[in-house]
CSV table of C-alpha atoms in Angstrom, one decimal:
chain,number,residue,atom,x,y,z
K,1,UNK,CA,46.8,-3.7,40.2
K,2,UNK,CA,47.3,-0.1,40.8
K,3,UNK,CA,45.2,2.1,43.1
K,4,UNK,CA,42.2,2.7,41.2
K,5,UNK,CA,40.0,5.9,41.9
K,6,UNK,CA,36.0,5.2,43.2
K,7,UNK,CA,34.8,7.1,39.8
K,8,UNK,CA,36.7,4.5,37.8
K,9,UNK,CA,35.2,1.7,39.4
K,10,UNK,CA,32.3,3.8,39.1
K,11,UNK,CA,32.6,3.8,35.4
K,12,UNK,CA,33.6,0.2,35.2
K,13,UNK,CA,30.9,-1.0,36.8
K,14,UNK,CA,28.3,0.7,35.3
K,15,UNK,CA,29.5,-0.6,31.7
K,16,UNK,CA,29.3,-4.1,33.0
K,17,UNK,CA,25.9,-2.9,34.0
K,18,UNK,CA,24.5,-1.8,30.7
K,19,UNK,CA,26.6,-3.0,28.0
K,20,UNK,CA,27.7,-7.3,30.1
K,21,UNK,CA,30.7,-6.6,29.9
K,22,UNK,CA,33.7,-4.6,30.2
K,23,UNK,CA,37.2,-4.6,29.2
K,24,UNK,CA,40.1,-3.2,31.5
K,25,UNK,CA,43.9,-2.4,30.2
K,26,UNK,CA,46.5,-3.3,32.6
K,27,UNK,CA,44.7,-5.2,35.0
K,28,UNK,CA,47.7,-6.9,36.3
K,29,UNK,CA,51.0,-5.2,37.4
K,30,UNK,CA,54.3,-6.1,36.1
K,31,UNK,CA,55.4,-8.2,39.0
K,32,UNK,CA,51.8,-10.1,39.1
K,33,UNK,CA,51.6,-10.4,35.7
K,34,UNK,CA,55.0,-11.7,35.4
K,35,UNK,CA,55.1,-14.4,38.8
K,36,UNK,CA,50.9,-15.4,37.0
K,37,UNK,CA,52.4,-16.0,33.5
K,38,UNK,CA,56.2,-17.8,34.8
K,39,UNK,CA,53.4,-20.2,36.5
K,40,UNK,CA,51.8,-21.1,33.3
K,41,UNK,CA,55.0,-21.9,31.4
K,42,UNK,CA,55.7,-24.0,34.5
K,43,UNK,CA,52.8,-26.0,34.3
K,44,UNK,CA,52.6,-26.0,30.7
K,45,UNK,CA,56.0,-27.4,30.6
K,46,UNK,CA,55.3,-30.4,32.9
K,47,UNK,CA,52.3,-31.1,31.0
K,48,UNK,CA,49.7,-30.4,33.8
K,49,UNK,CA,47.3,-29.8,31.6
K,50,UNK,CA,43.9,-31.4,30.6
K,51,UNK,CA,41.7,-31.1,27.4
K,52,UNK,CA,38.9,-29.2,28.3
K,53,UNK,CA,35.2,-30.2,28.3
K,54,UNK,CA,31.6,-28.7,27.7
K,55,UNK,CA,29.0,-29.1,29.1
K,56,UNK,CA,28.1,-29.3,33.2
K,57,UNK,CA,27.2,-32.7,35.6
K,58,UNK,CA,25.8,-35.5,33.7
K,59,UNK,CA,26.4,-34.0,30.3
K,60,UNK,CA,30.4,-32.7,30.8
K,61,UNK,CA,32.1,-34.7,28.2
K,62,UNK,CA,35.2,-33.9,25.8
K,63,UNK,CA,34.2,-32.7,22.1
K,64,UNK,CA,37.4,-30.8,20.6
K,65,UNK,CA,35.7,-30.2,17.2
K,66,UNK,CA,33.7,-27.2,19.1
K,67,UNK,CA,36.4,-26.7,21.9
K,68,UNK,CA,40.5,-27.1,21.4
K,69,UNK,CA,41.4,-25.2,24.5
K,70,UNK,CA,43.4,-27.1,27.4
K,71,UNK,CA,43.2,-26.2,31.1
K,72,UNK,CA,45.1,-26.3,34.6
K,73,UNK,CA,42.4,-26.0,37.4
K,74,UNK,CA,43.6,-23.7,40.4
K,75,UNK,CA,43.4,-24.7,43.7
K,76,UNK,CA,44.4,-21.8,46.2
K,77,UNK,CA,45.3,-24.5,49.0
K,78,UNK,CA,47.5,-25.9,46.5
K,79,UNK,CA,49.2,-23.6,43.8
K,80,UNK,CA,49.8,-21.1,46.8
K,81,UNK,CA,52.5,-19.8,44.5
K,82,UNK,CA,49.6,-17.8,43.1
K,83,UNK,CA,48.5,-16.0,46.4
K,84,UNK,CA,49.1,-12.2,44.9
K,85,UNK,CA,46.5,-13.4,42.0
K,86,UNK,CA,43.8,-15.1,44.4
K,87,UNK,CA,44.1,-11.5,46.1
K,88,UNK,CA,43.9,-9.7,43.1
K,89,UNK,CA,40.6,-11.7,42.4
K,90,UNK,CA,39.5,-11.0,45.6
K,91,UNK,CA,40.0,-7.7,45.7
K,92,UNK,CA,38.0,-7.4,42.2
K,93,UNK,CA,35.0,-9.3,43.8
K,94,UNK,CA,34.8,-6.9,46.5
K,95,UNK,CA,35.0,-4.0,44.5
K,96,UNK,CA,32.2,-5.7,42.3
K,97,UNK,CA,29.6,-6.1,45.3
K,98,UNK,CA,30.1,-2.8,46.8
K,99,UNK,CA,29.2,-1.0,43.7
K,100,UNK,CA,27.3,-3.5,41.9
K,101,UNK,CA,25.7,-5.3,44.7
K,102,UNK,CA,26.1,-8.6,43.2
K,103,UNK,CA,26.2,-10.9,46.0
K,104,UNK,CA,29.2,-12.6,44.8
K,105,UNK,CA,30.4,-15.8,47.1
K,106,UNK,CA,33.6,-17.4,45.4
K,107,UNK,CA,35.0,-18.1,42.3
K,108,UNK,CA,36.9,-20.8,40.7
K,109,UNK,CA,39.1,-20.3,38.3
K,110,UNK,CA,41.6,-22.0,35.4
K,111,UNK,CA,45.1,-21.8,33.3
K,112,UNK,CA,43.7,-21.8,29.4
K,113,UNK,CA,45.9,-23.1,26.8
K,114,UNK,CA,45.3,-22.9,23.0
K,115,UNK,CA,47.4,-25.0,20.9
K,116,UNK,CA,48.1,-23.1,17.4
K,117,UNK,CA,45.0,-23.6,14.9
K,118,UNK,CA,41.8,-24.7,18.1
K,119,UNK,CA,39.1,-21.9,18.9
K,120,UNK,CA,36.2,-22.5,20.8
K,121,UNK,CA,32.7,-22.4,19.4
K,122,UNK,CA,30.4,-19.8,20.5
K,123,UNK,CA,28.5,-20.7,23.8
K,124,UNK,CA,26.9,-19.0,27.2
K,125,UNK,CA,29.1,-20.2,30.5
K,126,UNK,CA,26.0,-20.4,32.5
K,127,UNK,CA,25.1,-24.4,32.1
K,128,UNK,CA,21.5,-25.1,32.6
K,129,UNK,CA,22.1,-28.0,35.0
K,130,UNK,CA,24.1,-25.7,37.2
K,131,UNK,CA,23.3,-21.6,37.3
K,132,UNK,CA,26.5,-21.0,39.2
K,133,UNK,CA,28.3,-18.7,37.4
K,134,UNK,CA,27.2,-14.6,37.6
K,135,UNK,CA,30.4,-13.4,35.6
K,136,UNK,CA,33.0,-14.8,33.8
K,137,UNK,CA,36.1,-12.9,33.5
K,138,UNK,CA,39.4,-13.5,31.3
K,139,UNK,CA,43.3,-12.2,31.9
K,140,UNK,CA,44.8,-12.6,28.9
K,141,UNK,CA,49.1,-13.1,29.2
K,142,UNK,CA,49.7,-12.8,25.8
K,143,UNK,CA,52.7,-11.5,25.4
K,144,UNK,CA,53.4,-9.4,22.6
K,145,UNK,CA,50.2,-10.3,20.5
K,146,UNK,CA,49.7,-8.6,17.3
K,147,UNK,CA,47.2,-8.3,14.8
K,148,UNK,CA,46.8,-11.9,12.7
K,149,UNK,CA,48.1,-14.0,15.9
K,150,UNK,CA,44.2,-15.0,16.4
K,151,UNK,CA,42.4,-15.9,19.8
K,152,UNK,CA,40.5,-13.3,19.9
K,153,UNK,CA,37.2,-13.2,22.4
K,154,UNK,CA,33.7,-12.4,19.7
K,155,UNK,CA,31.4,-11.3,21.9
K,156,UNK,CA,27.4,-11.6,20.5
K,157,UNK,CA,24.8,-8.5,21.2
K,158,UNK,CA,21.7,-8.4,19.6
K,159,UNK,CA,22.5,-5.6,17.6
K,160,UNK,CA,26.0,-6.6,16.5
K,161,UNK,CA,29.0,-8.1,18.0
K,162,UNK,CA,32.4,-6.7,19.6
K,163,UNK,CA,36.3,-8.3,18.9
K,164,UNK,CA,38.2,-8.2,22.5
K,165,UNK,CA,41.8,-8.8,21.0
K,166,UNK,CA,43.7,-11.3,23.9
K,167,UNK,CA,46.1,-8.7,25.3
K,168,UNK,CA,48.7,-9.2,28.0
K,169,UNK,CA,47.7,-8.0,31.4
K,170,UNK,CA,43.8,-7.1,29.8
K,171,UNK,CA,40.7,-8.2,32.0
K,172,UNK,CA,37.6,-8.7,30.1
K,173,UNK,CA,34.5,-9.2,32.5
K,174,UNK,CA,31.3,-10.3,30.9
K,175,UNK,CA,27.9,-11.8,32.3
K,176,UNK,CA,28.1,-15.4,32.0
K,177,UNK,CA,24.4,-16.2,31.7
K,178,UNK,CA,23.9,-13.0,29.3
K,179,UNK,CA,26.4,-13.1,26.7
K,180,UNK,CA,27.2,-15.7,23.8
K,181,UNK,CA,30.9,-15.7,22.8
K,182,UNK,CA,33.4,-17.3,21.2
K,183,UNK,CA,37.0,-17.6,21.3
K,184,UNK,CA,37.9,-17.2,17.4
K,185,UNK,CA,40.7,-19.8,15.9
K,186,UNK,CA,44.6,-19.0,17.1
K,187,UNK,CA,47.6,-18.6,14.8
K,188,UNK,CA,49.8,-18.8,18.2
K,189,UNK,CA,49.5,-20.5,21.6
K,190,UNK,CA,47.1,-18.4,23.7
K,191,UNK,CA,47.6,-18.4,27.3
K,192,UNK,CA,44.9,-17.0,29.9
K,193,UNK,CA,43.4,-17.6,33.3
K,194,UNK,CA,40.0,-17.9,32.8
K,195,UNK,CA,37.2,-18.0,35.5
K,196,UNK,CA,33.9,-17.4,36.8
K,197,UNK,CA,32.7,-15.4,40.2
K,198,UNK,CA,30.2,-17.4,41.5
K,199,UNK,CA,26.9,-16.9,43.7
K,200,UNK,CA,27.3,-19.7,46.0
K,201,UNK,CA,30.5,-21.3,47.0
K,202,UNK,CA,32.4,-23.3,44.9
K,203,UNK,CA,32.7,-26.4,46.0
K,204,UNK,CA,33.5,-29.6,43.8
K,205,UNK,CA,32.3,-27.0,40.4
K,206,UNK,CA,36.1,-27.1,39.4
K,207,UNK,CA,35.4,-31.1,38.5
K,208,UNK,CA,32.9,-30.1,36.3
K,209,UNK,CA,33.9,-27.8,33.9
């Protein structure tokens, strides 16, 4: 990411404030976002990943008539390949408890996959068996997306509702307990890491969805 002034974070993080969320163009540089999404096709290709579940604890199970998305979980001791990203994230959570005073402890993250024609149903990431999660945030590696291709995030407001359009190197930061959303139905395969800063340390929460 490039250097980014105090008044912009300023800005940011005062739209995260009042509005849950935010949306930030060109999150990732060209040599991040090009090492992040090489990794993807990597894994994709080898077929690392899993479908993905709902729900947290005793209630996670598979239901891919409300979710079609599948995932690669990251592991920073393992996919070390990915150490400029983990920095990146890092960075982002510092930045977000020096001007937001958050609190936030860790984070734990995923590689989302949506096969042409799945969506996911509109949900809140914040399970009630587990109140984790403080933000979720999405980097979208899209490449070359254009109206009609799909995937796009609906997010839900009481007063109306906002379309986030999956675009390469785009952040979109949201409050995870705060805002219901959905991930509308894809005409291409949507590629994304996907992840959640956390209030308490991670632990074994990447085994649970």
């Amino acid at each position: 990411m490039k250097s980014i002034s105090e008044e912009q974070w300023i800005d940011w993080v005062d739209a995260l404030a009042n509005d849950d969320y935010v949306v930030i163009d060109n999150f990732l540089n060209d040599e991040v976002y090009s090492q992040l999404r090489s990794f993807f096709l990597t894994k994709l290709g080898h077929d690392e990943f899993d479908p993905a579940g709902i729900g947290a604890l005793a209630d996670h199970h598979l239901d891919q008539s409300r979710r079609g998305d599948h995932v690669y979980w990251l592991d920073s001791k393992v996919d070390d390949h990915l150490s400029p990203v983990f920095e990146l994230i890092h960075d982002l959570i510092g930045k977000l408890n020096r001007y937001c005073y958050l609190g936030i402890a860790d984070f734990e993250s995923h590689l989302a996959y949506y096969p042409v024609g799945t969506f996911y149903e509109k949900h809140v990431d914040q399970f009630k068996a587990r109140s984790n999660r403080l933000i979720s945030m999405i980097i979208y590696l899209n490449e070359g997306w254009k109206a009609g291709d799909g995937g796009e995030l609906k997010l839900f407001f009481e007063n109306g509702e906002k379309l986030v359009e999956p675009i390469a190197k785009r952040i979109v930061l949201f409050k995870s307990d705060v805002l219901p959303h959905e991930v509308l139905k894809t005409n291409v395969g949507r590629y994304s890491l996907t992840g959640w800063l956390l209030k308490n340390p991670a632990d074994l929460g990447f085994l649970l969805g």
